Coordinates of N, CA and C in Angstrom, one line a residue:
X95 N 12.1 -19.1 18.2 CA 11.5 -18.0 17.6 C 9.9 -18.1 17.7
X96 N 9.6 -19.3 17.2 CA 8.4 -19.5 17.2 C 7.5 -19.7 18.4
X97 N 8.2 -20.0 19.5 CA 7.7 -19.8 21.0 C 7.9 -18.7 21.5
X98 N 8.4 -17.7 21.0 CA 8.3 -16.6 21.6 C 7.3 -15.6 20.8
X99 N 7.0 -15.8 19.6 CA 5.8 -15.2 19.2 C 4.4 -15.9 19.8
X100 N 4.7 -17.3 20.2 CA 3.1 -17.7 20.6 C 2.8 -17.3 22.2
X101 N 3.8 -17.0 22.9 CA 4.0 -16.6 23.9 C 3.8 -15.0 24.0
X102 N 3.5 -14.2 23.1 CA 3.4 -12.9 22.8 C 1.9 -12.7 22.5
X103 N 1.2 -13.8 22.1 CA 0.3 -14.3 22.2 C -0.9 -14.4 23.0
X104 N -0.1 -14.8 24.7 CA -0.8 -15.3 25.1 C -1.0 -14.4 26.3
X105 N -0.2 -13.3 26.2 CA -0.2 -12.0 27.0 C -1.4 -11.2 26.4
X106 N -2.5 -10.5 27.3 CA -3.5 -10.3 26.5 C -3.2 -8.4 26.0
X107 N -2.1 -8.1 26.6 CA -1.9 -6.6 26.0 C -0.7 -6.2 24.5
X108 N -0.1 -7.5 24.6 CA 1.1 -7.8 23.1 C -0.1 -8.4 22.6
X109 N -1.0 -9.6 22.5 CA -2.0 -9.5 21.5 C -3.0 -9.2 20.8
X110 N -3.5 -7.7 21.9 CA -4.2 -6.9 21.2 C -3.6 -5.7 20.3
X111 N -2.3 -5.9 21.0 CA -1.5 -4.8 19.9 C -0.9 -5.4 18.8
X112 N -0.2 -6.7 18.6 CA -0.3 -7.5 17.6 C -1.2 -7.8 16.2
X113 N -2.5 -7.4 17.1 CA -3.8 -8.1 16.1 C -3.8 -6.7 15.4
X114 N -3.9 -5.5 16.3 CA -4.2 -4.3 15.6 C -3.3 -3.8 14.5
X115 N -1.8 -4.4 14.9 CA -0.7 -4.5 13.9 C -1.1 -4.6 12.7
X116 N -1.4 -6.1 12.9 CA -1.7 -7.0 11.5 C -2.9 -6.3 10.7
X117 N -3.8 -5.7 11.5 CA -5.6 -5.6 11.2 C -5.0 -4.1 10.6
X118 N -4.1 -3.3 10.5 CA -3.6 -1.9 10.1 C -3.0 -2.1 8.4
X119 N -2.0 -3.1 8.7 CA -1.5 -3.5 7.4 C -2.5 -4.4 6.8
X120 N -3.3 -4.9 7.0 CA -4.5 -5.6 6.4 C -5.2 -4.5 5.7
X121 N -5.4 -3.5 6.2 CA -6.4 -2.3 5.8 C -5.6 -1.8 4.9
X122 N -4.2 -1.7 5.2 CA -3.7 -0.6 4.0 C -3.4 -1.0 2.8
X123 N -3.2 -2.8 2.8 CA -3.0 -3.3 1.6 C -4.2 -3.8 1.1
X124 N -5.3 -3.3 1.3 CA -6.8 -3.2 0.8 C -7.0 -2.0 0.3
X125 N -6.6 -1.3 0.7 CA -7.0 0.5 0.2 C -6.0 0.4 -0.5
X126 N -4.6 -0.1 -0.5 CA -3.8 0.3 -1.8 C -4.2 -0.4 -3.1
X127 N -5.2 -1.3 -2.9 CA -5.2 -2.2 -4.2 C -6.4 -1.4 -5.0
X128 N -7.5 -0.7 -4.1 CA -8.6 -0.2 -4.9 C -8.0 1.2 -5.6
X129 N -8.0 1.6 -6.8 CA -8.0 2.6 -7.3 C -8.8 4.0 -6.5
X130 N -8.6 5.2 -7.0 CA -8.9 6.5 -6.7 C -10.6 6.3 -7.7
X131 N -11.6 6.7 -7.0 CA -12.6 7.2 -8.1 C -12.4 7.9 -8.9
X132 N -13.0 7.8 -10.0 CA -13.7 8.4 -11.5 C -12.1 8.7 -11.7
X133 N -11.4 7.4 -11.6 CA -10.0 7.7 -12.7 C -10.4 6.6 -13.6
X134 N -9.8 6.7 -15.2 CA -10.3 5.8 -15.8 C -8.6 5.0 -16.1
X135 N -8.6 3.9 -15.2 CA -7.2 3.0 -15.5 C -6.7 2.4 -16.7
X136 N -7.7 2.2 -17.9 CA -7.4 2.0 -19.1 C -6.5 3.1 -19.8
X137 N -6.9 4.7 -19.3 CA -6.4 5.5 -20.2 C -5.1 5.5 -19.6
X138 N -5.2 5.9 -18.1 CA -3.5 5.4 -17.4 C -2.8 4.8 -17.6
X139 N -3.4 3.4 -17.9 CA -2.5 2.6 -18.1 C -1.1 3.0 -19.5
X140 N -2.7 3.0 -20.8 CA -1.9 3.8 -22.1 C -1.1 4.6 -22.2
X141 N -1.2 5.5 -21.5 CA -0.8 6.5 -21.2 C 1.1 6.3 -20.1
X142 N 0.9 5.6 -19.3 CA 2.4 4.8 -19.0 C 2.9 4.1 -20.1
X143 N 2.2 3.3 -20.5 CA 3.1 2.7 -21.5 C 3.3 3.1 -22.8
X144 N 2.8 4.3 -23.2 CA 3.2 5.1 -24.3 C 4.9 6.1 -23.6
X145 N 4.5 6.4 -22.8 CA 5.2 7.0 -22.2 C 6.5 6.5 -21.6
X146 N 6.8 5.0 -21.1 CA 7.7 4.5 -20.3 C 8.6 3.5 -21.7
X147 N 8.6 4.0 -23.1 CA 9.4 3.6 -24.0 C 11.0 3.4 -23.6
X148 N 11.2 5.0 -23.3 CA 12.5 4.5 -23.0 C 12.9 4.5 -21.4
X149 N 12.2 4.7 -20.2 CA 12.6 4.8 -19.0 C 11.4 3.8 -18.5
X150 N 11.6 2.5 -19.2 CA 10.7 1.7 -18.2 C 11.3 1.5 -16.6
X151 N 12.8 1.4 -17.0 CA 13.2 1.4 -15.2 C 12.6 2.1 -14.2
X152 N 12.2 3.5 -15.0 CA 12.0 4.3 -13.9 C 10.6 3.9 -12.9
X153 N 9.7 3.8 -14.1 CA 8.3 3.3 -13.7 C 8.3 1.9 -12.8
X154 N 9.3 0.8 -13.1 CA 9.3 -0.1 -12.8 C 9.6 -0.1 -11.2
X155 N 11.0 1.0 -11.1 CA 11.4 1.5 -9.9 C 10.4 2.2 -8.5
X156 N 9.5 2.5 -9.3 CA 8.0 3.6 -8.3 C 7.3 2.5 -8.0
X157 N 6.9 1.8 -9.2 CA 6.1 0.7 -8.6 C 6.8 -0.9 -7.4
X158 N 7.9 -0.9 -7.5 CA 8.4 -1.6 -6.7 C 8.7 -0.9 -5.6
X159 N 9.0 0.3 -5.0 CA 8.5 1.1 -3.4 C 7.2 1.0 -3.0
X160 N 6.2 1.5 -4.1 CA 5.3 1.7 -3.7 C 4.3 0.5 -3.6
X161 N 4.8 -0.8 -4.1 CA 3.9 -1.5 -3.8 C 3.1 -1.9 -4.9
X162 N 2.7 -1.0 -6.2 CA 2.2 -0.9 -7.5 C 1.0 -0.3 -6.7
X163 N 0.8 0.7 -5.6 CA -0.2 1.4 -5.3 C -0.4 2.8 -6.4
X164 N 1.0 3.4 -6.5 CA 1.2 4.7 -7.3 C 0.5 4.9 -8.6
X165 N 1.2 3.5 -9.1 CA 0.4 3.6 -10.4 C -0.5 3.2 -11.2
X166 N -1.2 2.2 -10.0 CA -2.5 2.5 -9.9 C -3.6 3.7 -9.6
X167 N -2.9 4.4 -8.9 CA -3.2 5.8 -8.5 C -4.1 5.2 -7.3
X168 N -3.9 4.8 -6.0 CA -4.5 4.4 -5.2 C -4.8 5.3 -3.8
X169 N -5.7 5.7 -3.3 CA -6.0 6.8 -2.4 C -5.2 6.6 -1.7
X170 N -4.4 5.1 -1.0 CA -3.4 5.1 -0.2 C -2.2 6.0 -0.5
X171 N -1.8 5.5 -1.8 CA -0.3 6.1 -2.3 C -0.5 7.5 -2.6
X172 N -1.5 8.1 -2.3 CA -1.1 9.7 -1.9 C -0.4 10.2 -1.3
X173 N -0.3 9.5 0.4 CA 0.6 9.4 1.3 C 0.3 11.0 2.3
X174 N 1.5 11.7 2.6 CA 0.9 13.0 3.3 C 0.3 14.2 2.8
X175 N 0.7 14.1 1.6 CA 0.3 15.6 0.2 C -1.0 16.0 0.9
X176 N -1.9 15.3 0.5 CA -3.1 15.4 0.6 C -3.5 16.5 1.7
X177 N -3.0 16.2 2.6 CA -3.2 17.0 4.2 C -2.2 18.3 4.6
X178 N -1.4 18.0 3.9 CA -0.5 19.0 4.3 C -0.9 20.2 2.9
X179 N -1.9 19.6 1.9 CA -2.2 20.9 0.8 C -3.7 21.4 1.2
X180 N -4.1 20.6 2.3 CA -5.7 21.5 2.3 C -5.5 21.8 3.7

């Protein structure tokens, strides 16, 4: 296994598409960690956990798909909305 990924490697058209792989998901698990501007996360936060008394599953369940991008409210975890409403 491991010689056939270094070998994918050494092909210079699987390693540029490889790198850009990685260098994509690098980017998006950077943009999912920064929050949306001028949201204030303290109040969100409060505000889920006032809220998630008795359905913490539920919340627990969004943030385990999403990564904990959602509720963070992260520009990434908008996803297609954004585009398909303007």
């Amino acid at each position: 296994m491991l010689s056939a990924f270094a070998s994918a490697f050494r092909t210079p058209d699987l390693r540029k598409k490889l790198l850009f792989t990685l260098s994509i998901i690098i980017l998006y698990r950077i943009g999912a960690s920064v929050p949306t501007p001028n949201t204030n996360t303290h109040n969100i936060n409060t505000c889920l956990n006032s809220a998630s008394q008795g359905t913490k599953n539920v919340y627990s369940l969004i943030n385990l798909f999403s990564g904990g991008a959602l509720l963070k409210l992260s520009a990434f975890a908008l996803g297609i909305m954004p585009y398909i409403t303007a």
